[in-house]
CSV table of C-alpha atoms and ligand atoms in Angstrom, one decimal:
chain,number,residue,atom,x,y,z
A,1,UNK,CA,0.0,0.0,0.0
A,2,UNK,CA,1.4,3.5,-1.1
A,3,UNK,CA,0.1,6.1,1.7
A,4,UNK,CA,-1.4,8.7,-0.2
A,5,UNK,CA,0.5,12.3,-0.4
A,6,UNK,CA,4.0,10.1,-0.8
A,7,UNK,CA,4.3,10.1,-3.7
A,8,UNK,CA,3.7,13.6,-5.7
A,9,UNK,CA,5.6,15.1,-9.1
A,10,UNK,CA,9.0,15.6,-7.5
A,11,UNK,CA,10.9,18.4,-8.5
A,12,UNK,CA,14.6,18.2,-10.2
A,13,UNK,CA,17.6,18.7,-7.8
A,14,UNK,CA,21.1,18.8,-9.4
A,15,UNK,CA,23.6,16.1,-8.5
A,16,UNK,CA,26.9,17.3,-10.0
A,17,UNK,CA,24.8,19.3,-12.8
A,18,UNK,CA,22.7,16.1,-13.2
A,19,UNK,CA,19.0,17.1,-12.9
A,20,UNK,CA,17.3,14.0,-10.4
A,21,UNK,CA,14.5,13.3,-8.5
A,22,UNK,CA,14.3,15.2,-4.9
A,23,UNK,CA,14.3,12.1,-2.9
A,24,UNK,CA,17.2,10.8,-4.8
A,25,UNK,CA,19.3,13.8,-4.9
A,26,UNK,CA,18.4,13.7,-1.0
A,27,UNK,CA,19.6,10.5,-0.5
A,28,UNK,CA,22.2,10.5,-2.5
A,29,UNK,CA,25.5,9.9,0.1
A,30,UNK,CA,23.4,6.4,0.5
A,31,UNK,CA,23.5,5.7,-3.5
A,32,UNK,CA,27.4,6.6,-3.7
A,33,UNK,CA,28.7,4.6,-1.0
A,34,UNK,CA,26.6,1.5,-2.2
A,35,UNK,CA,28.6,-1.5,-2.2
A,36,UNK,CA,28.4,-3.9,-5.2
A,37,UNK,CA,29.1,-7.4,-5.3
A,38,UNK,CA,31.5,-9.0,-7.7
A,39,UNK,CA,28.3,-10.8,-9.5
A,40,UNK,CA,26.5,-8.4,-9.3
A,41,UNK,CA,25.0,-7.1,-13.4
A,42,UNK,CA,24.2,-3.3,-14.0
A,43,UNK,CA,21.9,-3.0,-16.6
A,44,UNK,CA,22.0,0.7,-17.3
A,45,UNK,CA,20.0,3.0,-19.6
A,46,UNK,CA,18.5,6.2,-20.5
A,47,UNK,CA,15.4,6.1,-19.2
A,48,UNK,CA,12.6,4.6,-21.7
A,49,UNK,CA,16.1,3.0,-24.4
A,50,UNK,CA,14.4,-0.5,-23.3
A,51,UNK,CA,15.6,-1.1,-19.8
A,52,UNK,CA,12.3,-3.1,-18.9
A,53,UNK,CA,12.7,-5.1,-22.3
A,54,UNK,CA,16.7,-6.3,-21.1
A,55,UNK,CA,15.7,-6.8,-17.6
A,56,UNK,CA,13.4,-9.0,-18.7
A,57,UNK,CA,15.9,-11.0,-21.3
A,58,UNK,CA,18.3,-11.0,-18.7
A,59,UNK,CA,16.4,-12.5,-15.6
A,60,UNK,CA,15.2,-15.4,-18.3
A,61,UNK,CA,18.4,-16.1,-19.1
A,62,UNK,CA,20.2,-16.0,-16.0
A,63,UNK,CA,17.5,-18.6,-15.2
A,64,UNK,CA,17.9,-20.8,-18.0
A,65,UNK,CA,15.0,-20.2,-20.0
A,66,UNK,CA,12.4,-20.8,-17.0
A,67,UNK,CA,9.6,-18.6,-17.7
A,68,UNK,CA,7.4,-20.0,-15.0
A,69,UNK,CA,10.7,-18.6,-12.6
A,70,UNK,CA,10.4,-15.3,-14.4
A,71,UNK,CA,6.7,-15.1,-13.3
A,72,UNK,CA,8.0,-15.2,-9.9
A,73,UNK,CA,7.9,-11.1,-8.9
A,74,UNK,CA,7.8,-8.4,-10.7
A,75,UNK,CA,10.5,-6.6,-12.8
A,76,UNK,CA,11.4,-4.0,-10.0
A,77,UNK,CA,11.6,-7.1,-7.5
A,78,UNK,CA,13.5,-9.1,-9.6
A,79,UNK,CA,15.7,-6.8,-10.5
A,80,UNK,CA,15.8,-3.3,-8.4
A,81,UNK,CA,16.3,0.1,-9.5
A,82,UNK,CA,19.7,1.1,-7.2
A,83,UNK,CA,18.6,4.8,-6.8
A,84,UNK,CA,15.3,5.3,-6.8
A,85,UNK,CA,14.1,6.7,-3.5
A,86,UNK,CA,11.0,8.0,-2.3
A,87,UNK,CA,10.0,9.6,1.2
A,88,UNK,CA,9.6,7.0,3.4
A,89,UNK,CA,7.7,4.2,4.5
A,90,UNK,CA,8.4,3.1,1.0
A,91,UNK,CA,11.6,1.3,0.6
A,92,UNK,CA,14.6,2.4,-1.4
A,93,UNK,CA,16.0,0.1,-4.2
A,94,UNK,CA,19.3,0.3,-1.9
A,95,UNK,CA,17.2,-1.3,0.5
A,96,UNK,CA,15.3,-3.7,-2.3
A,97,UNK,CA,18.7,-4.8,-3.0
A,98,UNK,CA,19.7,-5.8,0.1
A,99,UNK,CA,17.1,-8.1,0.7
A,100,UNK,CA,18.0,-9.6,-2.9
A,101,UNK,CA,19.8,-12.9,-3.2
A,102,UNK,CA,23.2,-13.1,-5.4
A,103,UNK,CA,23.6,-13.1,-8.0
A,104,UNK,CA,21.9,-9.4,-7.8
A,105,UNK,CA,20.3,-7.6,-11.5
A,106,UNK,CA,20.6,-4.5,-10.4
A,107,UNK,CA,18.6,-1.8,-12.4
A,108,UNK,CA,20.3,2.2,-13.3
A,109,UNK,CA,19.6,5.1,-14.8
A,110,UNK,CA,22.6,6.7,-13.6
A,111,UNK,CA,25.1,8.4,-16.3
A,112,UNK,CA,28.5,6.5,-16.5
A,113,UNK,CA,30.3,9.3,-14.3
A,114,UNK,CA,27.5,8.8,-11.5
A,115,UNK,CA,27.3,4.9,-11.3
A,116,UNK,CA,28.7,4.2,-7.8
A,117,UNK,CA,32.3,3.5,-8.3
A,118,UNK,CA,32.1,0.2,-6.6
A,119,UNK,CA,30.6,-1.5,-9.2
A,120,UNK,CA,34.6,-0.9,-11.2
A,121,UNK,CA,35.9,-2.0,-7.9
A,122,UNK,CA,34.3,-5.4,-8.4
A,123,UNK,CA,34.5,-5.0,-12.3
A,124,UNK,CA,31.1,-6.3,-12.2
A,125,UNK,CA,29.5,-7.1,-16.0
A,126,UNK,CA,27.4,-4.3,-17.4
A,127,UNK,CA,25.0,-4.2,-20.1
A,128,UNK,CA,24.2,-0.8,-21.6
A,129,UNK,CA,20.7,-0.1,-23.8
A,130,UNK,CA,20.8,2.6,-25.9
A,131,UNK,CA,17.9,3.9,-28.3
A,132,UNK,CA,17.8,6.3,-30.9
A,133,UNK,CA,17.3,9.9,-29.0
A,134,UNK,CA,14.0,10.6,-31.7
A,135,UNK,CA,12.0,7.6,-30.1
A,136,UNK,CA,13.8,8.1,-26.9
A,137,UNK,CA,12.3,11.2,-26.8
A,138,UNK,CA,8.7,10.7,-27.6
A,139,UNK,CA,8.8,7.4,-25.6
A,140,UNK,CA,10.1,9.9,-22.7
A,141,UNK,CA,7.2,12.1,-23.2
A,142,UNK,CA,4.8,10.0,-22.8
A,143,UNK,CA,6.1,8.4,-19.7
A,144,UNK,CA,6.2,11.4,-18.1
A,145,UNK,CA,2.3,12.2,-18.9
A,146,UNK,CA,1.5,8.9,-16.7
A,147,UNK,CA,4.8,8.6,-14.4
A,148,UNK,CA,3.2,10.7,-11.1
A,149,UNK,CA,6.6,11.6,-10.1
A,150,UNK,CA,8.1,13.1,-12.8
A,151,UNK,CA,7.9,16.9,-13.8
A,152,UNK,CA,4.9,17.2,-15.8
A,153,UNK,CA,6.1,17.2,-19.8
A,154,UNK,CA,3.6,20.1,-20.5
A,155,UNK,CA,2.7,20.0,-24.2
A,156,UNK,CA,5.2,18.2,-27.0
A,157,UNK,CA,5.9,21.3,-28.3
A,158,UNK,CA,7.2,22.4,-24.6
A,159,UNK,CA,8.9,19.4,-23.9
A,160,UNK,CA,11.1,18.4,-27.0
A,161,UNK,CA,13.0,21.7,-26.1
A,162,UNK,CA,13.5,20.2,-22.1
A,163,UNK,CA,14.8,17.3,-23.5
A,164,UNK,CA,17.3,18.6,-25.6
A,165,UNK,CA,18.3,20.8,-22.9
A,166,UNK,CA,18.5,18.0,-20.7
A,167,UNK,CA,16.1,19.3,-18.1
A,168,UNK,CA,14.5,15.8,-17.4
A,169,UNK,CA,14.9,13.4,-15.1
A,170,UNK,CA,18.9,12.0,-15.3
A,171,UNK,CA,19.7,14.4,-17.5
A,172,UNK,CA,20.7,14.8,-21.3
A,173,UNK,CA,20.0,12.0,-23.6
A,174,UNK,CA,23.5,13.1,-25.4
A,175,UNK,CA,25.7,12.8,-22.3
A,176,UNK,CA,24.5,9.5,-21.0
A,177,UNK,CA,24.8,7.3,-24.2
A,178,UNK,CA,28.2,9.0,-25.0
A,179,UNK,CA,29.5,9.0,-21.3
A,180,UNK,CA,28.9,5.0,-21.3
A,181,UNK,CA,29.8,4.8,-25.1
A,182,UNK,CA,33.7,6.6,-24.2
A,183,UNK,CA,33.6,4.4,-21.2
A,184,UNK,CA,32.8,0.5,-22.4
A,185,UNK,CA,36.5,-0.1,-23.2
A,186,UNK,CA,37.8,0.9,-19.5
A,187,UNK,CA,35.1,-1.9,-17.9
A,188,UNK,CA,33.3,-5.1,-18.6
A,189,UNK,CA,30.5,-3.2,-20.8
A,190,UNK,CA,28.4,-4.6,-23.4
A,191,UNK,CA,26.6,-2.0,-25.5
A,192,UNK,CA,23.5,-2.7,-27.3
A,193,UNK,CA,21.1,-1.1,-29.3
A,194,UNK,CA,17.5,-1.1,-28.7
A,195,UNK,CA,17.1,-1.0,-32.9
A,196,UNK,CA,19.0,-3.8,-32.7
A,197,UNK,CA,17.0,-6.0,-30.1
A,198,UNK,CA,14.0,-5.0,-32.4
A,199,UNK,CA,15.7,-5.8,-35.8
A,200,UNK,CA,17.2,-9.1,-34.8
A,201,UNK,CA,15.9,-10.3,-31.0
A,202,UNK,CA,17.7,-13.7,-31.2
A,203,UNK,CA,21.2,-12.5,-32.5
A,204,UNK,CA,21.1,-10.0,-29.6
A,205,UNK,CA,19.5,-12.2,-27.3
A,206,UNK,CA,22.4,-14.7,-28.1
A,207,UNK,CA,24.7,-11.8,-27.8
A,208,UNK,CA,23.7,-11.2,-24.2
A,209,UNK,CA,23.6,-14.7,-23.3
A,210,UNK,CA,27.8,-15.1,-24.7
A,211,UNK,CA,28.3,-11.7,-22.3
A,212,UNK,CA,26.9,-13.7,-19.4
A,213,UNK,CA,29.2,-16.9,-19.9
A,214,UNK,CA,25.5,-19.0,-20.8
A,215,UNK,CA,26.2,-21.4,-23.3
A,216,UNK,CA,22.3,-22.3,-23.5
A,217,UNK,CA,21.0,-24.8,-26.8
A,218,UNK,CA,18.8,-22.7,-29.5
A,219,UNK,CA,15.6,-24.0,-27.6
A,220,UNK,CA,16.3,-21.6,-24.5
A,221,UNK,CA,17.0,-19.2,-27.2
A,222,UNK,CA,13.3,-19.3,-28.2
A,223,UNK,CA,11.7,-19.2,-25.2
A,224,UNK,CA,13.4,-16.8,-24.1
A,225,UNK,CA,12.5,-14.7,-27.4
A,226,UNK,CA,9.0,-16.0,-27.1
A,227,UNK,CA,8.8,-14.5,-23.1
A,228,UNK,CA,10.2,-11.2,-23.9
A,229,UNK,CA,8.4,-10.3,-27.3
A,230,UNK,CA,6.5,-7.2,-27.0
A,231,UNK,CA,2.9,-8.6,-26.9
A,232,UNK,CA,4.0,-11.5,-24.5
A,233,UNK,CA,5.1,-8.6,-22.2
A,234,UNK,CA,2.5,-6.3,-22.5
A,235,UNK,CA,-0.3,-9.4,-21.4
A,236,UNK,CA,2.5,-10.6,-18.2
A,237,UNK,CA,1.9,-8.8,-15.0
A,238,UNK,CA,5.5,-9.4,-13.7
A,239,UNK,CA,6.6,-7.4,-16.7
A,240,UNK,CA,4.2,-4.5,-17.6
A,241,UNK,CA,4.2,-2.6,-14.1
A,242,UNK,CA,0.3,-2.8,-13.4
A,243,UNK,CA,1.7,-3.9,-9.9
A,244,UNK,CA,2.5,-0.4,-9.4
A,245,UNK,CA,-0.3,2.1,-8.0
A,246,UNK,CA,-2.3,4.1,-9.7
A,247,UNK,CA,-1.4,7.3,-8.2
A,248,UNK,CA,2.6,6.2,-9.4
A,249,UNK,CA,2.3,5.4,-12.5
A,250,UNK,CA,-1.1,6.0,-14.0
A,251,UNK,CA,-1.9,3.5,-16.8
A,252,UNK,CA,-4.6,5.1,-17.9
A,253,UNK,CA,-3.1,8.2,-18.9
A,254,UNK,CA,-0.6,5.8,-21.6
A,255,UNK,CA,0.1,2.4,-20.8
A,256,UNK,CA,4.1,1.4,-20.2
A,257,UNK,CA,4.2,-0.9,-22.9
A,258,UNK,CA,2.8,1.5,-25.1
A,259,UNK,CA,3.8,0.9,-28.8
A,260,UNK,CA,7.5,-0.4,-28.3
A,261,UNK,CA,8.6,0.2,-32.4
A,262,UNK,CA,11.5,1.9,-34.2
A,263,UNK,CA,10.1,5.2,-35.9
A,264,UNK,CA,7.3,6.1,-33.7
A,265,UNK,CA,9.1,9.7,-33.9
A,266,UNK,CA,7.6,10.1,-37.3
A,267,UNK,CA,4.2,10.4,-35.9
A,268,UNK,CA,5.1,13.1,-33.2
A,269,UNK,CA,8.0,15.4,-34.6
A,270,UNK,CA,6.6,18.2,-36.9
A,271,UNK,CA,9.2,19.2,-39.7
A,272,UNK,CA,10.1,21.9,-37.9
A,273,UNK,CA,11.3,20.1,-35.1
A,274,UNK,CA,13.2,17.5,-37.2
A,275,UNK,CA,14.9,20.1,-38.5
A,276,UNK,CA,15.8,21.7,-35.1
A,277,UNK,CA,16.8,18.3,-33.6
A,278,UNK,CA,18.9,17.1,-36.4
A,279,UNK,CA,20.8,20.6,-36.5
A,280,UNK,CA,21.5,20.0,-32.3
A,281,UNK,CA,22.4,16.6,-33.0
A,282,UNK,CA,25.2,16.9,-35.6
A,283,UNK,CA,26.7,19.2,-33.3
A,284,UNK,CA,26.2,17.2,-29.7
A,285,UNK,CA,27.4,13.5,-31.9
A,286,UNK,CA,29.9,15.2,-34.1
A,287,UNK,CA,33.4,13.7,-33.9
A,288,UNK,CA,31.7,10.4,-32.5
A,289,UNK,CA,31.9,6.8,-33.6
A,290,UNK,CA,28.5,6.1,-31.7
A,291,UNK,CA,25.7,6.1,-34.9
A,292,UNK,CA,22.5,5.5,-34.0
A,293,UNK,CA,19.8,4.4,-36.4
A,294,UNK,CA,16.3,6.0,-36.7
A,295,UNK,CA,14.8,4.0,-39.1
A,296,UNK,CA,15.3,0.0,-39.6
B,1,A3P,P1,7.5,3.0,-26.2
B,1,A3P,O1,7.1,4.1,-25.3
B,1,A3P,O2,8.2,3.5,-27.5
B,1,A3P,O3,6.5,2.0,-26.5
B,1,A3P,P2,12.1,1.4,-20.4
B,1,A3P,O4,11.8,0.0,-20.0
B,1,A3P,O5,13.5,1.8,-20.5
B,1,A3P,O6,11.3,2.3,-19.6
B,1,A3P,O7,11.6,1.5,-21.9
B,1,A3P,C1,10.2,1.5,-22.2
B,1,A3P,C2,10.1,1.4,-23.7
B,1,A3P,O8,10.5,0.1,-24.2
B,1,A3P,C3,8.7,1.6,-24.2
B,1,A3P,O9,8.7,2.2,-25.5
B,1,A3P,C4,8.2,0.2,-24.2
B,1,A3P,O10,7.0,-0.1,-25.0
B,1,A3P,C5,9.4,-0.5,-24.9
B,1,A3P,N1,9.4,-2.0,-24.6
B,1,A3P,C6,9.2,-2.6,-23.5
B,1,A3P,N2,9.3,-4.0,-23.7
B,1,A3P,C7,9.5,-4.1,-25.0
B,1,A3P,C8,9.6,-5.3,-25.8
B,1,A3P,N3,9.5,-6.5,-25.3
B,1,A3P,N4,9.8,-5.1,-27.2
B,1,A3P,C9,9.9,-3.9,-27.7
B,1,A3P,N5,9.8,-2.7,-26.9
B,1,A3P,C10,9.6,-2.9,-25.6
């Protein structure tokens, strides 16, 4: 039971000029002295690049291709979201994690100069999900219509400006996926693609399951493919967040697994607006090897 009045639209405190969520900023000593465990896996993203979709692969592998195991809690249970925070009686993911048995899936937002340092410490395996900023972006906005503690987006028009800015919740969609792009030589990161996981979900599926050290027969391959497909996710409670509250995230408003394609941007960016992101992009990507694709 969430007590009501806990849980409201938080506003943005900066954490080294990283705009995040007042209880998290408030807590945030607790989130950089966490201690990570040498098997423990980060799965890190920009919020909405497919973190849900990964935790999801991951957990299935990790159990062998079990779905009936996967069914067993859901996705913030399974695998806990190190710092989220909310005013108490509600529990922090540091403490969701402690009560979590090893090997530990541990669930981040954080940019790659944020992420507890620990976690190099114990060179624990990390597997980054990055998505094209266009659908990032419209995915974003519509999470933060439903997501009761999140700024309000205002109108598309008012938000695509925010989000290029970086004046949402962890920040600039540029920073993250290059900080953790210039980083996944110095650690044990893999770095996916959420076009990817759409174009090809058993070659990336595979992918993930060779980072892990699982060498798992072609049949675990397909049910794991089969558990984690879009539709199958949307219909699973342990996977879609309807265990969450109403008066958190309000389903109603747009429904987490909303559309989950590449090029939903089409539909939502005026050209106008393309033209204005694609100018701020060349220069925020220029003199990068990270290319992203919009379109597949
Ligand atoms: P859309 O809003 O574009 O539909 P996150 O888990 O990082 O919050 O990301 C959520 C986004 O991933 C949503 O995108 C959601 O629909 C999509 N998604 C979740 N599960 C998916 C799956 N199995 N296949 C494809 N997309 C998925």
């Amino acid at each position: 039971e969430v007590p009501d009045g806990t849980f409201y639209r938080f506003p943005l405190v900066p954490v080294r000029g990283v705009p995040l969520m007042q209880p998290i900023a408030e807590y945030w000593d607790k989130i950089e002295t966490f201690q990570a465990r040498p098997d423990d896996l980060l799965i890190a993203t920009y919020p909405k690049a497919g973190t849900t979709w990964m935790q999801e692969i991951v957990d299935c592998i990790m159990n062998d291709g079990d779905v009936e195991r996967s069914r067993r809690a859901p996705t913030h249970v399974r695998s806990p979201f190190l710092e989220i925070a909310s005013p108490p009686p509600v529990p922090s993911g540091i403490d969701q994690l402690e009560v979590t048995p090893s090997p530990r899936l541990v669930k981040t937002h954080l940019p790659y100069e944020l992420v507890p340092n620990s976690f190099w410490q114990q060179k624990c395996k990390t597997i980054y999900v990055a998505r094209n900023a266009k659908d990032n972006a419209v995915s974003y906005y519509f999470f933060d219509l439903m997501n009761k503690t999140q700024p309000h987006p205002g109108t598309w028009e008012e938000y695509l400006p925010k989000y290029i800015r970086g004046d949402v919740p962890w920040g600039s969609w540029f920073d993250h996926v290059l900080g953790w792009w210039n980083a996944r030589e110095k650690h044990n990161i893999l770095y996916v693609f959420y076009e990817d996981m759409k174009e090809d979900p058993k070659r990336e599926i595979r992918k993930v399951m060779r980072f892990l050290g699982k060498a798992l027969p072609e049949d675990v391959v397909e049910k794991v493919y089969q558990h984690t497909s879009f539709n199958a996710m949307k219909e699973n409670p342990m996977a879609n967040y309807s265990s969450i509250p109403s008066n958190v995230i309000d389903q109603s408003v747009s429904p987490f697994m909303r559309k989950g394609e590449v090029s939903d941007w089409i539909n939502h960016f005026s050209e106008a607006q393309n033209k204005m992101f694609d100018a701020e992009y060349q220069k925020r990507m220029a003199g990068s090897t990270l290319k992203f694709r919009c379109k597949i």
